[in-house]
XYZ file of C-alpha atoms in Angstrom:
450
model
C -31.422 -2.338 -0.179
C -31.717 -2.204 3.548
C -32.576 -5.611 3.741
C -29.720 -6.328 1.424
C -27.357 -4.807 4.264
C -29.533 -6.210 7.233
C -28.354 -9.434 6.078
C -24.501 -8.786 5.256
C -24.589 -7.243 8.863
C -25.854 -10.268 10.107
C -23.818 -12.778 7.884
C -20.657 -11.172 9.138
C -21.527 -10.957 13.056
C -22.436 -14.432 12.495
C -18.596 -14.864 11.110
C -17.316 -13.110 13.779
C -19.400 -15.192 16.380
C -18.260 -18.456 14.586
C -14.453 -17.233 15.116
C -14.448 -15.903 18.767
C -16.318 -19.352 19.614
C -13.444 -21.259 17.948
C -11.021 -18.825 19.456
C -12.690 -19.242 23.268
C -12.645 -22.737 23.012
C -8.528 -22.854 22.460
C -8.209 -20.607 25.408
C -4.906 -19.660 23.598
C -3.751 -16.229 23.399
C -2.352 -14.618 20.147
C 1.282 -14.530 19.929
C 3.119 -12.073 18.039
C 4.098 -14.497 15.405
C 0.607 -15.321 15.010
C -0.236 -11.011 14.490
C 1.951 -11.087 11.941
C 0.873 -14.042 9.795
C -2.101 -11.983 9.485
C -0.668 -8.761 9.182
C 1.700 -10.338 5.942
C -1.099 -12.236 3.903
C -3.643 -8.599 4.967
C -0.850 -6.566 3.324
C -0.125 -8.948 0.500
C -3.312 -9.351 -0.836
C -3.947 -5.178 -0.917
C -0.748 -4.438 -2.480
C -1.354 -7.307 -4.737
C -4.694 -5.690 -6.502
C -2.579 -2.016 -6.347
C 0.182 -3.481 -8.209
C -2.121 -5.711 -10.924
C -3.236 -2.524 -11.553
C -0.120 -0.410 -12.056
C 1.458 -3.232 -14.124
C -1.339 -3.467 -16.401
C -0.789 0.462 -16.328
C 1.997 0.303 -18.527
C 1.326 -3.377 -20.552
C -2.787 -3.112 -21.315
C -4.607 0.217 -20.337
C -2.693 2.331 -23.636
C -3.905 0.139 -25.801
C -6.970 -1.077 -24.468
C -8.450 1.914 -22.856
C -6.732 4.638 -25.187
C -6.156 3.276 -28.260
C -7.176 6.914 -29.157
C -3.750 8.325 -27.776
C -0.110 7.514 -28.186
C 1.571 5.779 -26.177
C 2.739 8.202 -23.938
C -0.365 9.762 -23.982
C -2.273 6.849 -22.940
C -0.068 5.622 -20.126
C -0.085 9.423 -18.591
C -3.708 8.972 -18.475
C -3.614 5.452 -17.074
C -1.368 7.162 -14.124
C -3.562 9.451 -13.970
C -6.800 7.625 -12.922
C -3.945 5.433 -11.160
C -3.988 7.988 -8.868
C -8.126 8.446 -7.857
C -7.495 5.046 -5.361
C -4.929 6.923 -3.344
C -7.126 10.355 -3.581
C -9.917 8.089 -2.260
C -8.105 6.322 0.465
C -8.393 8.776 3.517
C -12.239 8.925 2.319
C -12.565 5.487 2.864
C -10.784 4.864 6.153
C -13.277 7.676 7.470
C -16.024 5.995 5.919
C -15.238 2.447 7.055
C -14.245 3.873 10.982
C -17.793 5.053 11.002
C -18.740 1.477 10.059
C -17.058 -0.107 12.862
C -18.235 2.271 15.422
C -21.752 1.940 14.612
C -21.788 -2.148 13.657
C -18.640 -4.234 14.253
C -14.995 -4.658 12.868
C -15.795 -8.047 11.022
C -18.776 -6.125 9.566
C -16.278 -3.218 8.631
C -13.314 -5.567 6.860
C -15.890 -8.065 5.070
C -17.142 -5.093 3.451
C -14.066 -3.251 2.825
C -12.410 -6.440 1.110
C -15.333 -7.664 -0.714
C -15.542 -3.618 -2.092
C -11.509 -4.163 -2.420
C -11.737 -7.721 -4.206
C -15.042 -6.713 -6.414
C -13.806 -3.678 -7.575
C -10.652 -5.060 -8.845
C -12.597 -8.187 -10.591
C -14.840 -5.749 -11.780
C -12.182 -4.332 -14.188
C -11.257 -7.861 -15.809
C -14.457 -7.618 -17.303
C -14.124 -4.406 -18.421
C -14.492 -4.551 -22.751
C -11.778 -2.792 -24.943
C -12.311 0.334 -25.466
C -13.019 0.502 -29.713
C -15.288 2.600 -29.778
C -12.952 5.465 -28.738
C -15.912 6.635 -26.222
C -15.479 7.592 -22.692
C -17.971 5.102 -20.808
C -15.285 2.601 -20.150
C -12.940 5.211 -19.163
C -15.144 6.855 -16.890
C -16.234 2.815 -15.386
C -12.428 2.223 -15.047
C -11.786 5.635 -12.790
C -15.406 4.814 -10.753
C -13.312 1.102 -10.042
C -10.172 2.747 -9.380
C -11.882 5.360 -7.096
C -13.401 2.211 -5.395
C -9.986 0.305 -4.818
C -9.115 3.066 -3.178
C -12.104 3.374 -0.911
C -11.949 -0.266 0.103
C -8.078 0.082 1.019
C -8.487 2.769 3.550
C -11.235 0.670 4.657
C -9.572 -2.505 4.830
C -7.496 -1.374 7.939
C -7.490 -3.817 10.879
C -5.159 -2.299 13.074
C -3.073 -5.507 13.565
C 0.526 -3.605 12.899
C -0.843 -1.521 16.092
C -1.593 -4.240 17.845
C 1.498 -5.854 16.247
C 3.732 -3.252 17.661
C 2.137 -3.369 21.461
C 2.289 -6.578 21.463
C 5.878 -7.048 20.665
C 8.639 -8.066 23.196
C 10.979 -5.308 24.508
C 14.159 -4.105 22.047
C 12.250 -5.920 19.094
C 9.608 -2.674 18.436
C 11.450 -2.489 14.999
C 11.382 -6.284 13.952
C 7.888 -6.070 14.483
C 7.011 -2.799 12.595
C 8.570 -3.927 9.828
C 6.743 -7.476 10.160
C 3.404 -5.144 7.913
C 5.715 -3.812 5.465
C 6.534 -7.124 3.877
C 3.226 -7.357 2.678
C 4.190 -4.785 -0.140
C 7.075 -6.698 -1.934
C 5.250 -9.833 -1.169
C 2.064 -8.315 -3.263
C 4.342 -6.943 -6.049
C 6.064 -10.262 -6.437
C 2.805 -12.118 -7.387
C 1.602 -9.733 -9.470
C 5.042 -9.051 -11.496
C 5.234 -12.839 -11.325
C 2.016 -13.158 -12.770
C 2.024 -10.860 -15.435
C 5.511 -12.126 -16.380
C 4.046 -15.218 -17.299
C 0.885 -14.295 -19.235
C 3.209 -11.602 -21.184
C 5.914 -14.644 -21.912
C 3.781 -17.178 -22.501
C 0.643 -15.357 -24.512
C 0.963 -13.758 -27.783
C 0.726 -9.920 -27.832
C -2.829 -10.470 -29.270
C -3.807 -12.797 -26.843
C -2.716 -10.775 -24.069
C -4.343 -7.660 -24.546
C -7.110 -9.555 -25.762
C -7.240 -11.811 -22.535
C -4.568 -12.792 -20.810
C -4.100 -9.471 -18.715
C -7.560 -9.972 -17.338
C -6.406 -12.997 -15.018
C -4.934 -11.220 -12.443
C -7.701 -9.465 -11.798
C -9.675 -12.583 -11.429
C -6.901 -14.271 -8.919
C -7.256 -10.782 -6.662
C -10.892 -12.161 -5.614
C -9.669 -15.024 -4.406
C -6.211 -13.307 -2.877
C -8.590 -11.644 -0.839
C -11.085 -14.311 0.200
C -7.627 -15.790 1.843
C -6.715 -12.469 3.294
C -10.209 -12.205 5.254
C -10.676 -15.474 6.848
C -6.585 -15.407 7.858
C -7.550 -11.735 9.615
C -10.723 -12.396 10.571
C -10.059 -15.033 13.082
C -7.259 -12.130 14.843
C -9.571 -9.151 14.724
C -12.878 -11.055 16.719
C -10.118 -12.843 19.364
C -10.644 -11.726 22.969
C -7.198 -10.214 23.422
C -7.871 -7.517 20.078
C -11.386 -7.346 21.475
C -9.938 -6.216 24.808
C -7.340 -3.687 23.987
C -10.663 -1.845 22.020
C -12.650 -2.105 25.196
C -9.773 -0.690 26.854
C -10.140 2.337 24.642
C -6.102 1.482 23.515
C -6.873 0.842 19.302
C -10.348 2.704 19.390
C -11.985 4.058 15.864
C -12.036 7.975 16.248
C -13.976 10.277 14.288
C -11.972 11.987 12.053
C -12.768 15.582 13.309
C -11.953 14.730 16.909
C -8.494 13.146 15.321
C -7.897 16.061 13.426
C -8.419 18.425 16.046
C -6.642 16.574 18.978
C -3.819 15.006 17.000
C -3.491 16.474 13.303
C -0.258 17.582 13.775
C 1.008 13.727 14.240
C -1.029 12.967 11.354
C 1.409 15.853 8.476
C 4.160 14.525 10.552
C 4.064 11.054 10.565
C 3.259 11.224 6.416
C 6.061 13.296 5.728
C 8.399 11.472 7.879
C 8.088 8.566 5.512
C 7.417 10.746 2.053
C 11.249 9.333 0.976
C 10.025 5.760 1.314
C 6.584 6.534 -0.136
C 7.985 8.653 -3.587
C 11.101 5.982 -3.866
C 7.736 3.041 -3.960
C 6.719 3.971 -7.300
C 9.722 5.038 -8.814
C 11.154 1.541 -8.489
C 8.486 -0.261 -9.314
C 6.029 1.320 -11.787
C 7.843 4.085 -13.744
C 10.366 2.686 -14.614
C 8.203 -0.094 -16.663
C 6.809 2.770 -18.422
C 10.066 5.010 -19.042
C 11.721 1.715 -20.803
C 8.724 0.789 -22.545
C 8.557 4.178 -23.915
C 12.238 4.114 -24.967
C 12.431 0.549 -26.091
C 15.723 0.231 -24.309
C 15.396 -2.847 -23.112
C 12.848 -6.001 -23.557
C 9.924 -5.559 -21.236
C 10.048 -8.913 -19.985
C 13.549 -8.544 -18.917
C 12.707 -5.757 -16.812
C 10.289 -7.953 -15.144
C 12.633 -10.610 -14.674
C 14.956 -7.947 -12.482
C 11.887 -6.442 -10.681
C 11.191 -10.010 -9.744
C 15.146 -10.230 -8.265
C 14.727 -6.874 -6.995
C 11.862 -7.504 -4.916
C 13.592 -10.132 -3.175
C 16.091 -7.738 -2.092
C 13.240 -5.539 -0.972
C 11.566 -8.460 1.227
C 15.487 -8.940 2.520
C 15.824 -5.538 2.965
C 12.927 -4.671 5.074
C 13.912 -7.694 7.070
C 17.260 -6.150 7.604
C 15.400 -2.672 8.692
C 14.114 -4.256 11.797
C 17.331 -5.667 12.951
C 19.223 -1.922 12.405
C 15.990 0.029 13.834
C 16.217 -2.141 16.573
C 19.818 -1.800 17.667
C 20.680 2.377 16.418
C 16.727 3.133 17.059
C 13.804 3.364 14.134
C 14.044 7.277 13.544
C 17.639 6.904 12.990
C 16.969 4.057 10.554
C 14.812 6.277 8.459
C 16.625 9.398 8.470
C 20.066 7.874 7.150
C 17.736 5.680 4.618
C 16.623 9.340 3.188
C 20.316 10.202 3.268
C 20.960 7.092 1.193
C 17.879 7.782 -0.774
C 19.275 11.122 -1.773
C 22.502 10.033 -3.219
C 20.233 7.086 -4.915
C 18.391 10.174 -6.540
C 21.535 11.782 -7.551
C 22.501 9.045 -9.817
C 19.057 8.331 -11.059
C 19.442 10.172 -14.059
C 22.988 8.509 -15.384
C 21.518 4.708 -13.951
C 17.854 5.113 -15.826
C 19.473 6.585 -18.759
C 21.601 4.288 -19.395
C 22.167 1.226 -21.317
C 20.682 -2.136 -20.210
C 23.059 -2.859 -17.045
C 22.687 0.849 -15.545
C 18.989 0.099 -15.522
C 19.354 -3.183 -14.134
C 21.554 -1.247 -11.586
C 18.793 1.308 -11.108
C 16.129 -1.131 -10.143
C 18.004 -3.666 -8.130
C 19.569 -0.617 -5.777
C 16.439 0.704 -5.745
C 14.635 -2.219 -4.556
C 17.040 -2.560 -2.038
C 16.809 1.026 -0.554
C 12.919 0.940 -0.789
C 12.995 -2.142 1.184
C 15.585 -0.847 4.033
C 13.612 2.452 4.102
C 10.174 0.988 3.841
C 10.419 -1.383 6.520
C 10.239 1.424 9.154
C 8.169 3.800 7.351
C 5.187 3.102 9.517
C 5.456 2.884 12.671
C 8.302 5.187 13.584
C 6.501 8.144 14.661
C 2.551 7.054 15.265
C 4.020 5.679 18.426
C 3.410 9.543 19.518
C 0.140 9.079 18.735
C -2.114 8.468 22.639
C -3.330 5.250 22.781
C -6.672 5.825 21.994
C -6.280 7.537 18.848
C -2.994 5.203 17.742
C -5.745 2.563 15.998
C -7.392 5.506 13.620
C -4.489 7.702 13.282
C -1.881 5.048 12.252
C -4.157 4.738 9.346
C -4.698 8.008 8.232
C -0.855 8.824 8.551
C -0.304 5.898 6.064
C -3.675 6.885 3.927
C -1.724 10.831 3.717
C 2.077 9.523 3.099
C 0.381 7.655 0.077
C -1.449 10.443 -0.931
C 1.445 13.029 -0.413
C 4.387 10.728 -1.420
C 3.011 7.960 -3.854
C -0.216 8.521 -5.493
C 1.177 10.801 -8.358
C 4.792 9.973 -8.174
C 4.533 7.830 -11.843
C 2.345 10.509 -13.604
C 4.715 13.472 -12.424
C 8.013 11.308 -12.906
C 7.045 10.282 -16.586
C 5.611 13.883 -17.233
C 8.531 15.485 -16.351
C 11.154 13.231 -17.449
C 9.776 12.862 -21.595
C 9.890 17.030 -20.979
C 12.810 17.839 -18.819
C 14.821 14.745 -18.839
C 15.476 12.368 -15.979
C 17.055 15.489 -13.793
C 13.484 16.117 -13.136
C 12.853 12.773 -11.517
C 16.122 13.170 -9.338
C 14.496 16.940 -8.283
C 11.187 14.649 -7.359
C 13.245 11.797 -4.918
C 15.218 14.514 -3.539
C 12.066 16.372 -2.402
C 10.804 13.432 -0.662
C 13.562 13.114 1.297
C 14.075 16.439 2.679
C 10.865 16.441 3.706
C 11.486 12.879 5.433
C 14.284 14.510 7.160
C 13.084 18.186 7.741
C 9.842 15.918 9.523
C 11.978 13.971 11.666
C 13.875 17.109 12.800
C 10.363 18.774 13.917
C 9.458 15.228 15.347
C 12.370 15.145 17.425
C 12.160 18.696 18.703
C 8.505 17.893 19.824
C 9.515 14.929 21.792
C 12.092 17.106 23.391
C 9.530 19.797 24.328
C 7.276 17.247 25.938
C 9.903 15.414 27.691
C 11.384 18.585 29.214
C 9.846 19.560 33.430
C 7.072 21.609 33.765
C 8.693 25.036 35.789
């Protein structure tokens, strides 16, 4: 085994030595736009294996994995093991940081994406579950557990580096630059899945078809390293490390010198990070359940309504740049509010009050989103900003997003959709209530020593 990693060490310092050469011999530094080529196709190719696998959530796992249960049943449980990858994710980015300090950061994001991209094949291969037994179940959550590792490992602190790197007044274009990766990823997926589900019979599919995806995220993510490994090993990301400026910091010594950034900066974007999956994964499972509408039509306006989210979080970094990023994300939680307030009568309604539902949703989740990191880790000191941007997006997932479907469909088919609206609402006083504190802190500091 340790010869096993002995060479993977060595086959990725030889890729990162094969890079910097290539790199040296352009004597050309990395321009912004450059960062955030690689910062796009990073994100894309993450959120693409998290979405194949909340899709298939809803289409495959009931009746694949839990033939056993009905079908509410046995998409509650699919959100339920849904939920181990975000559990997992601080784990991993604590893991992985250890990696890096001890070997290198090629070393640290071949292995996190080959974990990321294996993991996720590993489930197309995955048989139905006939036998009504638990060892597929329990193989599926291991997986799952494993995305989730791999994702808090995958970090490459390029949005950091983004964000220093970006030309005066434009901080918020350039934060936002990281978030397009996620309506990027969910447009593939939905795209794909849309297909296969159109195009396959419903035998076929479940039999089959589903398991494509999950062979396409291996490749998505060969892609994804090569475009990030040749930023990560150039001399100018290099530099700022050796300049102790995006340094990998044990997570007791961030805990203990900068926790309190870390709760804040996860609640300040809970509104974006609840809103995620309510737009994009519940829903798919609340219509399925209630037949109100073909399946493949709500694809079809998921599809639309992520390209309002990609033209939403565009627009984010044009308002957080001109009325300031914390004052883009606090009136987005206003706006998410009211969105939560009519949640019930949109999602409960007939076939055009869904549409509705989605495509305003999209919309706010991509005007929200598009700030959600970044807006306070810039209190973070420089030397923990690399580690502690990371965790504060590893806890806002954990905190905001990781059981948002499971408690949004459990407390809907019991309460009703009110419940759901309670949920959103939640998530955005505690954006707000977080911003409040944020902003009282920076006043504190910035106030003369007597």
């Amino acid at each position: 085994m340790s010869s096993i990693s002995h060479a993977h060490h060595n086959a990725a310092e030889g890729a990162e030595q094969d890079v910097r050469r290539q790199h040296e011999t352009s004597h050309a530094p990395v321009a912004p736009g450059e960062i955030a080529v690689g910062v796009v196709i990073g994100r894309a190719s993450e959120y693409f294996d998290f979405f194949t696998y909340g899709i298939a959530s809803v289409l495959v796992f009931p009746s694949v994995f839990f033939p056993f249960l009905s079908q509410l049943d046995g998409i509650l449980a699919a959100f339920a093991i849904f939920s181990l990858a975000f559990i997992a994710r601080p784990i991993g980015t604590t893991l992985f940081m250890a990696i890096q300090r001890n070997w290198s950061r090629s070393t640290k994001l071949t292995a996190a994406l080959f974990l990321l991209g294996t993991s996720t094949v590993c489930i197309a291969f995955l048989p139905a579950n006939t036998s009504h037994g638990y060892a597929v179940i329990v193989i599926l959550s291991v997986l799952r557990f494993l995305q989730g590792i791999a994702l808090g490992g995958s970090w490459d602190g390029l949005p950091s580096l983004l964000s220093l790197n970006a030309p005066k007044g434009r901080r918020g274009w350039y934060s936002m630059l990281g978030q397009l990766g996620a309506p990027v990823g969910f447009l593939i997926a939905a795209s794909l899945f849309l297909f296969l589900h159109t195009q396959l019979s419903t035998e076929d599919f479940l039999s089959w078809g589903w398991r494509y995806p999950f062979f396409v995220a291996f490749a998505i993510n060969v892609v994804a390293l090569f475009a990030r490994l040749r930023l990560v090993v150039t001399e100018e990301y290099t530099q700022l490390l050796e300049e102790r400026e995006l340094e990998p910091i044990g997570i007791i010594e961030m805990v203990t010198a900068q926790g309190y950034n870390l709760f804040i900066g996860a609640f300040a974007a809970l509104a974006s990070y609840a809103l995620f999956h309510l737009v994009t994964i519940f829903p798919l499972s609340w219509i399925a359940l209630n037949r109100s509408q073909d399946i493949n039509n709500v694809l079809v306006v998921q599809l639309i309504g992520a390209f309002l989210a990609i033209l939403g979080t565009m627009a984010s970094g044009v308002i957080a740049d001109k009325f300031g990023r914390r004052n883009t994300l606090g009136s987005m939680a206003v706006l998410i509010a009211l969105f939560a307030i009519a949640s019930p009568w949109l999602l409960g309604g007939g076939k055009v009050a869904q549409d509705a539902f989605l495509l305003i949703g999209f919309a706010l989740l991509g005007l929200s989103y598009g700030q959600a990191a970044g807006t306070v880790t810039a209190n973070f000191a420089k030397r923990y900003r690399y580690t502690g941007a990371a965790l504060t997006s590893d806890f806002a997932w954990l905190f905001g997003a990781a059981f948002a479907p499971l408690v949004a469909l459990g407390l809907s088919t019991r309460f009703g959709l009110g419940a759901v609206s309670v949920y959103l609402l939640s998530g955005a006083a505690c954006t707000l209530l977080a911003l409040r504190i944020n902003r009282a802190l920076e006043t504190d500091r910035s106030k003369p020593v007597a």
